Amino acid sequence: MIDPTAASPHKSKPEGQAAVSGVRMPAVRWFSPVQLFRTSREASAGTEFARFADKRETQSGVPLEFYDLTDGVTDAYTIDYVADTGDGFNATFAVAAQVNGLFGAPEPADLLVLGGDEVYPVASVRNYEDRLVAPFDAARPADAYGQAQLIDGAFVVALPGNHDWYDALVAFRRNFCESWIGRPAASGLVPTKPGAWRDVILSRQAIQSRSYFALKLPHGWWLWGIDSQLDSHIDAVQLDYFSRARELISETDRVILCTARPSWLDHATKDDRYWTSNREVLVWFLDRMFGNGENPGKPDRRHQVPIMLSGDKHHYAHYQRESESPESPEHLVTCGGGGAYLSPTHPLEESLPVDWQLAAGTPTDYVLKKAFPTAADSRELRKKWPQIPFRNGGWWPTLVGGVQVVLAVLLTLAISKHNATAWVFSGLVALVVLGALTAFNRGFTSPWLPTYKRFVPGMVHGFAYVGAAVGCAFIVRSVLTEWSWGRGLVAVIAYLFFGALAVWGFALYLRIADHFGFHEDQLFSALRIEDRKSYLRLTISPPTHPATTGDLRIDAIGIPAVHRQNPAGPLQPSPTEPIETFHWPTRPSQHPS
């Protein structure tokens, strides 16, 4: 467990839990046909909107503020980092109970940082209330009015992920970015004190005015969060914001940089030179803010960004720089275990080269220090693939198996009756199946793979699906050479068997694809694993010398098994375990292998 002494002493410690827990939403069924349609529709609309109307640029009309959280802080300052939350109630509540100090957990931190994708499957005001606010409120005591009690002196900031952007950031801004309305206009470095802000969410005071932020933390640290809006470039308004923030940073200060996704994991592509990949946009931003670029006379300050934090991948992974390379971040941390389905860790590379130069340069080598779950555990979880049809509701297996049965029946009529209409409809259904499975594979296969590698597996899957229907049709035709109730029953059983075969065949396809290095995330999203959650507790200690930066300790905390709450009973805790602890400046003994 975390050392409780690292928490701030003035935080309120809850003695009980909220009297009303609100809505308890189930985890999203990602392979439900209805959900797939809704999500793809919202994602497509959001992406198209982002291409032609950059909502970030409209934020130029709101206060340009940087938040000074140093007032009166002389002891350790704590930050909780949670990303990819707001999915099912059980998993989100398990994390919320920890960061809210429920069930004997350490006291709440001074600052809660939400690292992206605050709700699933798509952002809306209702989803924010049901999937994010409700589980967090359930993890706080209720006041006299039945509302979750405010955590004294605690603030919250949030970074939007792609799922927050699917409604053009409307719900995100309403929840996190409107506390400035109704108070005197401010600009520049704003002293931020408890009680000076209007909006409260997750029992904490919201302070930011934009979808990105720069916070001055105690003891020589800053926290920056950049908004890459569906993997697009950094807009001019945001770039101007951080350019102004950079001028406030002293030579001894250090910056924790939060991004919406761990783009350092992206493979280099031929498009990088056009600044269109998320990885290259991050490199460009670092060079623009802290590098000297093409100006040799400008001091290079990239050493001031030693740590990067991200979510998006729903697991914990910590990469550390192997060699001395001051122009490169030392720690790259992904911690997206806030509540969404588990992402696998077995595809992670043990050694990761990252090129931090705009022009082709010498990559910096990183080594994977710790992952949660472990790669072995992640591989073991793949064995649950036969459960996929049961974990995604009745609509998905009904659709997959139903299309197989319809196609088999049409082929049976076409073969046995030589019915032209049946042949036409059989062909149309077969083409739809082939097209859908090929498109599914191409859409979720890594974009840096050659085109044929993206098309071929889906086509093979499609032909296997259609081939099974053809086989079923020939079997039924051989059985129904003459009619009898017994033969008819055998035919029905054959249709149902091949329908079920199609359902488990799709699940098996995901498992086989994972073995060959693609569809790993789709396999795990279909499994809807709520366990293995994680979050970070950052503790900044006072510096030992006035001219130095305070020691930063990062505790990664895991929740191996999430408690399945009984809707009719009291809320129960989920046990936690330490994943690892590391420091900056680095202490080698703090890095277990």
mmCIF file with all atom_site columns, N, CA and C in Angstrom, residues 285-335:
data_model
loop_
_atom_site.group_PDB
_atom_site.id
_atom_site.type_symbol
_atom_site.label_atom_id
_atom_site.label_alt_id
_atom_site.label_comp_id
_atom_site.label_asym_id
_atom_site.label_entity_id
_atom_site.label_seq_id
_atom_site.pdbx_PDB_ins_code
_atom_site.Cartn_x
_atom_site.Cartn_y
_atom_site.Cartn_z
_atom_site.occupancy
_atom_site.B_iso_or_equiv
_atom_site.pdbx_formal_charge
_atom_site.auth_seq_id
_atom_site.auth_comp_id
_atom_site.auth_asym_id
_atom_site.auth_atom_id
_atom_site.pdbx_PDB_model_num
ATOM 1   N N  . PHE A 1 285 ? 6.068  19.295 -30.569 1.00 0.00 ? 285 PHE A N  1
ATOM 2   C CA . PHE A 1 285 ? 5.679  20.156 -29.452 1.00 0.00 ? 285 PHE A CA 1
ATOM 3   C C  . PHE A 1 285 ? 6.833  20.315 -28.460 1.00 0.00 ? 285 PHE A C  1
ATOM 4   N N  . LEU A 1 286 ? 7.492  19.225 -28.124 1.00 0.00 ? 286 LEU A N  1
ATOM 5   C CA . LEU A 1 286 ? 8.624  19.302 -27.198 1.00 0.00 ? 286 LEU A CA 1
ATOM 6   C C  . LEU A 1 286 ? 9.736  20.181 -27.749 1.00 0.00 ? 286 LEU A C  1
ATOM 7   N N  . ASP A 1 287 ? 10.010 20.016 -29.037 1.00 0.00 ? 287 ASP A N  1
ATOM 8   C CA . ASP A 1 287 ? 11.070 20.813 -29.652 1.00 0.00 ? 287 ASP A CA 1
ATOM 9   C C  . ASP A 1 287 ? 10.685 22.287 -29.682 1.00 0.00 ? 287 ASP A C  1
ATOM 10  N N  . ARG A 1 288 ? 9.418  22.560 -29.979 1.00 0.00 ? 288 ARG A N  1
ATOM 11  C CA . ARG A 1 288 ? 8.960  23.948 -30.066 1.00 0.00 ? 288 ARG A CA 1
ATOM 12  C C  . ARG A 1 288 ? 8.975  24.613 -28.688 1.00 0.00 ? 288 ARG A C  1
ATOM 13  N N  . MET A 1 289 ? 8.627  23.877 -27.642 1.00 0.00 ? 289 MET A N  1
ATOM 14  C CA . MET A 1 289 ? 8.528  24.463 -26.313 1.00 0.00 ? 289 MET A CA 1
ATOM 15  C C  . MET A 1 289 ? 9.861  24.479 -25.562 1.00 0.00 ? 289 MET A C  1
ATOM 16  N N  . PHE A 1 290 ? 10.628 23.400 -25.697 1.00 0.00 ? 290 PHE A N  1
ATOM 17  C CA . PHE A 1 290 ? 11.818 23.266 -24.857 1.00 0.00 ? 290 PHE A CA 1
ATOM 18  C C  . PHE A 1 290 ? 13.124 23.069 -25.636 1.00 0.00 ? 290 PHE A C  1
ATOM 19  N N  . GLY A 1 291 ? 13.034 22.821 -26.933 1.00 0.00 ? 291 GLY A N  1
ATOM 20  C CA . GLY A 1 291 ? 14.252 22.612 -27.707 1.00 0.00 ? 291 GLY A CA 1
ATOM 21  C C  . GLY A 1 291 ? 14.752 23.901 -28.324 1.00 0.00 ? 291 GLY A C  1
ATOM 22  N N  . ASN A 1 292 ? 15.863 23.776 -29.031 1.00 0.00 ? 292 ASN A N  1
ATOM 23  C CA . ASN A 1 292 ? 16.382 24.964 -29.718 1.00 0.00 ? 292 ASN A CA 1
ATOM 24  C C  . ASN A 1 292 ? 16.125 24.902 -31.213 1.00 0.00 ? 292 ASN A C  1
ATOM 25  N N  . GLY A 1 293 ? 15.544 23.780 -31.695 1.00 0.00 ? 293 GLY A N  1
ATOM 26  C CA . GLY A 1 293 ? 15.159 23.683 -33.095 1.00 0.00 ? 293 GLY A CA 1
ATOM 27  C C  . GLY A 1 293 ? 16.282 24.057 -34.029 1.00 0.00 ? 293 GLY A C  1
ATOM 28  N N  . GLU A 1 294 ? 16.001 24.995 -34.919 1.00 0.00 ? 294 GLU A N  1
ATOM 29  C CA . GLU A 1 294 ? 17.006 25.429 -35.872 1.00 0.00 ? 294 GLU A CA 1
ATOM 30  C C  . GLU A 1 294 ? 17.747 26.673 -35.386 1.00 0.00 ? 294 GLU A C  1
ATOM 31  N N  . ASN A 1 295 ? 17.592 27.014 -34.134 1.00 0.00 ? 295 ASN A N  1
ATOM 32  C CA . ASN A 1 295 ? 18.244 28.193 -33.561 1.00 0.00 ? 295 ASN A CA 1
ATOM 33  C C  . ASN A 1 295 ? 19.304 27.747 -32.552 1.00 0.00 ? 295 ASN A C  1
ATOM 34  N N  . PRO A 1 296 ? 20.539 27.518 -32.985 1.00 0.00 ? 296 PRO A N  1
ATOM 35  C CA . PRO A 1 296 ? 21.575 27.013 -32.081 1.00 0.00 ? 296 PRO A CA 1
ATOM 36  C C  . PRO A 1 296 ? 21.850 27.947 -30.913 1.00 0.00 ? 296 PRO A C  1
ATOM 37  N N  . GLY A 1 297 ? 21.534 29.229 -31.064 1.00 0.00 ? 297 GLY A N  1
ATOM 38  C CA . GLY A 1 297 ? 21.797 30.165 -29.978 1.00 0.00 ? 297 GLY A CA 1
ATOM 39  C C  . GLY A 1 297 ? 20.783 30.095 -28.854 1.00 0.00 ? 297 GLY A C  1
ATOM 40  N N  . LYS A 1 298 ? 19.697 29.400 -29.090 1.00 0.00 ? 298 LYS A N  1
ATOM 41  C CA . LYS A 1 298 ? 18.656 29.270 -28.068 1.00 0.00 ? 298 LYS A CA 1
ATOM 42  C C  . LYS A 1 298 ? 18.982 28.087 -27.154 1.00 0.00 ? 298 LYS A C  1
ATOM 43  N N  . PRO A 1 299 ? 18.886 28.259 -25.836 1.00 0.00 ? 299 PRO A N  1
ATOM 44  C CA . PRO A 1 299 ? 19.227 27.145 -24.945 1.00 0.00 ? 299 PRO A CA 1
ATOM 45  C C  . PRO A 1 299 ? 18.244 25.985 -25.085 1.00 0.00 ? 299 PRO A C  1
ATOM 46  N N  . ASP A 1 300 ? 18.776 24.787 -25.077 1.00 0.00 ? 300 ASP A N  1
ATOM 47  C CA . ASP A 1 300 ? 17.942 23.591 -25.150 1.00 0.00 ? 300 ASP A CA 1
ATOM 48  C C  . ASP A 1 300 ? 17.500 23.234 -23.728 1.00 0.00 ? 300 ASP A C  1
ATOM 49  N N  . ARG A 1 301 ? 16.181 23.174 -23.517 1.00 0.00 ? 301 ARG A N  1
ATOM 50  C CA . ARG A 1 301 ? 15.643 22.955 -22.173 1.00 0.00 ? 301 ARG A CA 1
ATOM 51  C C  . ARG A 1 301 ? 14.816 21.679 -22.084 1.00 0.00 ? 301 ARG A C  1
ATOM 52  N N  . ARG A 1 302 ? 15.049 20.762 -23.005 1.00 0.00 ? 302 ARG A N  1
ATOM 53  C CA . ARG A 1 302 ? 14.244 19.544 -22.993 1.00 0.00 ? 302 ARG A CA 1
ATOM 54  C C  . ARG A 1 302 ? 14.501 18.683 -21.756 1.00 0.00 ? 302 ARG A C  1
ATOM 55  N N  . HIS A 1 303 ? 15.614 18.906 -21.086 1.00 0.00 ? 303 HIS A N  1
ATOM 56  C CA . HIS A 1 303 ? 15.886 18.172 -19.851 1.00 0.00 ? 303 HIS A CA 1
ATOM 57  C C  . HIS A 1 303 ? 14.903 18.542 -18.740 1.00 0.00 ? 303 HIS A C  1
ATOM 58  N N  . GLN A 1 304 ? 14.143 19.619 -18.939 1.00 0.00 ? 304 GLN A N  1
ATOM 59  C CA . GLN A 1 304 ? 13.187 20.039 -17.916 1.00 0.00 ? 304 GLN A CA 1
ATOM 60  C C  . GLN A 1 304 ? 11.893 19.229 -17.946 1.00 0.00 ? 304 GLN A C  1
ATOM 61  N N  . VAL A 1 305 ? 11.789 18.307 -18.903 1.00 0.00 ? 305 VAL A N  1
ATOM 62  C CA . VAL A 1 305 ? 10.616 17.426 -18.979 1.00 0.00 ? 305 VAL A CA 1
ATOM 63  C C  . VAL A 1 305 ? 11.101 15.992 -18.748 1.00 0.00 ? 305 VAL A C  1
ATOM 64  N N  . PRO A 1 306 ? 11.308 15.611 -17.493 1.00 0.00 ? 306 PRO A N  1
ATOM 65  C CA . PRO A 1 306 ? 11.845 14.274 -17.232 1.00 0.00 ? 306 PRO A CA 1
ATOM 66  C C  . PRO A 1 306 ? 10.804 13.161 -17.226 1.00 0.00 ? 306 PRO A C  1
ATOM 67  N N  . ILE A 1 307 ? 9.517  13.530 -17.125 1.00 0.00 ? 307 ILE A N  1
ATOM 68  C CA . ILE A 1 307 ? 8.470  12.514 -16.953 1.00 0.00 ? 307 ILE A CA 1
ATOM 69  C C  . ILE A 1 307 ? 7.275  12.836 -17.838 1.00 0.00 ? 307 ILE A C  1
ATOM 70  N N  . MET A 1 308 ? 6.777  11.806 -18.523 1.00 0.00 ? 308 MET A N  1
ATOM 71  C CA . MET A 1 308 ? 5.546  11.926 -19.300 1.00 0.00 ? 308 MET A CA 1
ATOM 72  C C  . MET A 1 308 ? 4.540  10.900 -18.799 1.00 0.00 ? 308 MET A C  1
ATOM 73  N N  . LEU A 1 309 ? 3.302  11.341 -18.663 1.00 0.00 ? 309 LEU A N  1
ATOM 74  C CA . LEU A 1 309 ? 2.220  10.473 -18.220 1.00 0.00 ? 309 LEU A CA 1
ATOM 75  C C  . LEU A 1 309 ? 1.138  10.410 -19.293 1.00 0.00 ? 309 LEU A C  1
ATOM 76  N N  . SER A 1 310 ? 0.552  9.250  -19.430 1.00 0.00 ? 310 SER A N  1
ATOM 77  C CA . SER A 1 310 ? -0.525 9.106  -20.411 1.00 0.00 ? 310 SER A CA 1
ATOM 78  C C  . SER A 1 310 ? -1.451 7.978  -19.992 1.00 0.00 ? 310 SER A C  1
ATOM 79  N N  . GLY A 1 311 ? -2.636 7.991  -20.587 1.00 0.00 ? 311 GLY A N  1
ATOM 80  C CA . GLY A 1 311 ? -3.578 6.898  -20.428 1.00 0.00 ? 311 GLY A CA 1
ATOM 81  C C  . GLY A 1 311 ? -3.790 6.252  -21.783 1.00 0.00 ? 311 GLY A C  1
ATOM 82  N N  . ASP A 1 312 ? -5.047 6.075  -22.176 1.00 0.00 ? 312 ASP A N  1
ATOM 83  C CA . ASP A 1 312 ? -5.462 5.526  -23.475 1.00 0.00 ? 312 ASP A CA 1
ATOM 84  C C  . ASP A 1 312 ? -5.324 4.002  -23.507 1.00 0.00 ? 312 ASP A C  1
ATOM 85  N N  . LYS A 1 313 ? -4.166 3.468  -23.177 1.00 0.00 ? 313 LYS A N  1
ATOM 86  C CA . LYS A 1 313 ? -4.000 2.024  -23.025 1.00 0.00 ? 313 LYS A CA 1
ATOM 87  C C  . LYS A 1 313 ? -4.407 1.671  -21.596 1.00 0.00 ? 313 LYS A C  1
ATOM 88  N N  . HIS A 1 314 ? -5.317 0.724  -21.454 1.00 0.00 ? 314 HIS A N  1
ATOM 89  C CA . HIS A 1 314 ? -5.941 0.477  -20.157 1.00 0.00 ? 314 HIS A CA 1
ATOM 90  C C  . HIS A 1 314 ? -5.129 -0.515 -19.319 1.00 0.00 ? 314 HIS A C  1
ATOM 91  N N  . HIS A 1 315 ? -3.875 -0.170 -19.112 1.00 0.00 ? 315 HIS A N  1
ATOM 92  C CA . HIS A 1 315 ? -2.993 -0.966 -18.271 1.00 0.00 ? 315 HIS A CA 1
ATOM 93  C C  . HIS A 1 315 ? -1.934 -0.036 -17.689 1.00 0.00 ? 315 HIS A C  1
ATOM 94  N N  . TYR A 1 316 ? -1.005 -0.597 -16.945 1.00 0.00 ? 316 TYR A N  1
ATOM 95  C CA . TYR A 1 316 ? 0.124  0.185  -16.432 1.00 0.00 ? 316 TYR A CA 1
ATOM 96  C C  . TYR A 1 316 ? 1.407  -0.301 -17.109 1.00 0.00 ? 316 TYR A C  1
ATOM 97  N N  . ALA A 1 317 ? 2.197  0.649  -17.606 1.00 0.00 ? 317 ALA A N  1
ATOM 98  C CA . ALA A 1 317 ? 3.484  0.313  -18.207 1.00 0.00 ? 317 ALA A CA 1
ATOM 99  C C  . ALA A 1 317 ? 4.449  1.467  -17.968 1.00 0.00 ? 317 ALA A C  1
ATOM 100 N N  . HIS A 1 318 ? 5.618  1.142  -17.440 1.00 0.00 ? 318 HIS A N  1
ATOM 101 C CA . HIS A 1 318 ? 6.631  2.164  -17.123 1.00 0.00 ? 318 HIS A CA 1
ATOM 102 C C  . HIS A 1 318 ? 7.913  1.849  -17.881 1.00 0.00 ? 318 HIS A C  1
ATOM 103 N N  . TYR A 1 319 ? 8.270  2.745  -18.789 1.00 0.00 ? 319 TYR A N  1
ATOM 104 C CA . TYR A 1 319 ? 9.541  2.663  -19.506 1.00 0.00 ? 319 TYR A CA 1
ATOM 105 C C  . TYR A 1 319 ? 10.499 3.694  -18.921 1.00 0.00 ? 319 TYR A C  1
ATOM 106 N N  . GLN A 1 320 ? 11.753 3.273  -18.735 1.00 0.00 ? 320 GLN A N  1
ATOM 107 C CA . GLN A 1 320 ? 12.777 4.180  -18.216 1.00 0.00 ? 320 GLN A CA 1
ATOM 108 C C  . GLN A 1 320 ? 13.951 4.241  -19.184 1.00 0.00 ? 320 GLN A C  1
ATOM 109 N N  . ARG A 1 321 ? 14.488 5.424  -19.342 1.00 0.00 ? 321 ARG A N  1
ATOM 110 C CA . ARG A 1 321 ? 15.637 5.646  -20.223 1.00 0.00 ? 321 ARG A CA 1
ATOM 111 C C  . ARG A 1 321 ? 16.829 4.841  -19.716 1.00 0.00 ? 321 ARG A C  1
ATOM 112 N N  . GLU A 1 322 ? 17.518 4.160  -20.631 1.00 0.00 ? 322 GLU A N  1
ATOM 113 C CA . GLU A 1 322 ? 18.640 3.309  -20.243 1.00 0.00 ? 322 GLU A CA 1
ATOM 114 C C  . GLU A 1 322 ? 19.941 4.077  -20.088 1.00 0.00 ? 322 GLU A C  1
ATOM 115 N N  . SER A 1 323 ? 20.154 5.088  -20.917 1.00 0.00 ? 323 SER A N  1
ATOM 116 C CA . SER A 1 323 ? 21.434 5.785  -20.925 1.00 0.00 ? 323 SER A CA 1
ATOM 117 C C  . SER A 1 323 ? 21.221 7.266  -20.652 1.00 0.00 ? 323 SER A C  1
ATOM 118 N N  . GLU A 1 324 ? 22.325 7.952  -20.392 1.00 0.00 ? 324 GLU A N  1
ATOM 119 C CA . GLU A 1 324 ? 22.269 9.391  -20.186 1.00 0.00 ? 324 GLU A CA 1
ATOM 120 C C  . GLU A 1 324 ? 21.929 10.080 -21.502 1.00 0.00 ? 324 GLU A C  1
ATOM 121 N N  . SER A 1 325 ? 20.854 10.831 -21.489 1.00 0.00 ? 325 SER A N  1
ATOM 122 C CA . SER A 1 325 ? 20.418 11.556 -22.685 1.00 0.00 ? 325 SER A CA 1
ATOM 123 C C  . SER A 1 325 ? 19.532 12.699 -22.220 1.00 0.00 ? 325 SER A C  1
ATOM 124 N N  . PRO A 1 326 ? 20.139 13.785 -21.760 1.00 0.00 ? 326 PRO A N  1
ATOM 125 C CA . PRO A 1 326 ? 19.376 14.873 -21.122 1.00 0.00 ? 326 PRO A CA 1
ATOM 126 C C  . PRO A 1 326 ? 18.266 15.458 -21.989 1.00 0.00 ? 326 PRO A C  1
ATOM 127 N N  . GLU A 1 327 ? 18.381 15.337 -23.313 1.00 0.00 ? 327 GLU A N  1
ATOM 128 C CA . GLU A 1 327 ? 17.358 15.925 -24.169 1.00 0.00 ? 327 GLU A CA 1
ATOM 129 C C  . GLU A 1 327 ? 16.141 15.023 -24.303 1.00 0.00 ? 327 GLU A C  1
ATOM 130 N N  . SER A 1 328 ? 16.142 13.871 -23.630 1.00 0.00 ? 328 SER A N  1
ATOM 131 C CA . SER A 1 328 ? 15.036 12.927 -23.712 1.00 0.00 ? 328 SER A CA 1
ATOM 132 C C  . SER A 1 328 ? 14.401 12.733 -22.339 1.00 0.00 ? 328 SER A C  1
ATOM 133 N N  . PRO A 1 329 ? 13.077 12.539 -22.270 1.00 0.00 ? 329 PRO A N  1
ATOM 134 C CA . PRO A 1 329 ? 12.433 12.246 -20.980 1.00 0.00 ? 329 PRO A CA 1
ATOM 135 C C  . PRO A 1 329 ? 13.018 10.972 -20.377 1.00 0.00 ? 329 PRO A C  1
ATOM 136 N N  . GLU A 1 330 ? 13.095 10.946 -19.061 1.00 0.00 ? 330 GLU A N  1
ATOM 137 C CA . GLU A 1 330 ? 13.663 9.772  -18.394 1.00 0.00 ? 330 GLU A CA 1
ATOM 138 C C  . GLU A 1 330 ? 12.621 8.692  -18.135 1.00 0.00 ? 330 GLU A C  1
ATOM 139 N N  . HIS A 1 331 ? 11.396 9.089  -17.825 1.00 0.00 ? 331 HIS A N  1
ATOM 140 C CA . HIS A 1 331 ? 10.337 8.135  -17.506 1.00 0.00 ? 331 HIS A CA 1
ATOM 141 C C  . HIS A 1 331 ? 9.143  8.346  -18.429 1.00 0.00 ? 331 HIS A C  1
ATOM 142 N N  . LEU A 1 332 ? 8.676  7.261  -19.029 1.00 0.00 ? 332 LEU A N  1
ATOM 143 C CA . LEU A 1 332 ? 7.475  7.266  -19.864 1.00 0.00 ? 332 LEU A CA 1
ATOM 144 C C  . LEU A 1 332 ? 6.481  6.309  -19.220 1.00 0.00 ? 332 LEU A C  1
ATOM 145 N N  . VAL A 1 333 ? 5.365  6.850  -18.738 1.00 0.00 ? 333 VAL A N  1
ATOM 146 C CA . VAL A 1 333 ? 4.430  6.047  -17.947 1.00 0.00 ? 333 VAL A CA 1
ATOM 147 C C  . VAL A 1 333 ? 3.050  6.062  -18.590 1.00 0.00 ? 333 VAL A C  1
ATOM 148 N N  . THR A 1 334 ? 2.517  4.882  -18.816 1.00 0.00 ? 334 THR A N  1
ATOM 149 C CA . THR A 1 334 ? 1.127  4.724  -19.244 1.00 0.00 ? 334 THR A CA 1
ATOM 150 C C  . THR A 1 334 ? 0.346  4.144  -18.075 1.00 0.00 ? 334 THR A C  1
ATOM 151 N N  . CYS A 1 335 ? -0.701 4.830  -17.668 1.00 0.00 ? 335 CYS A N  1
ATOM 152 C CA . CYS A 1 335 ? -1.535 4.325  -16.564 1.00 0.00 ? 335 CYS A CA 1
ATOM 153 C C  . CYS A 1 335 ? -2.991 4.633  -16.897 1.00 0.00 ? 335 CYS A C  1
#
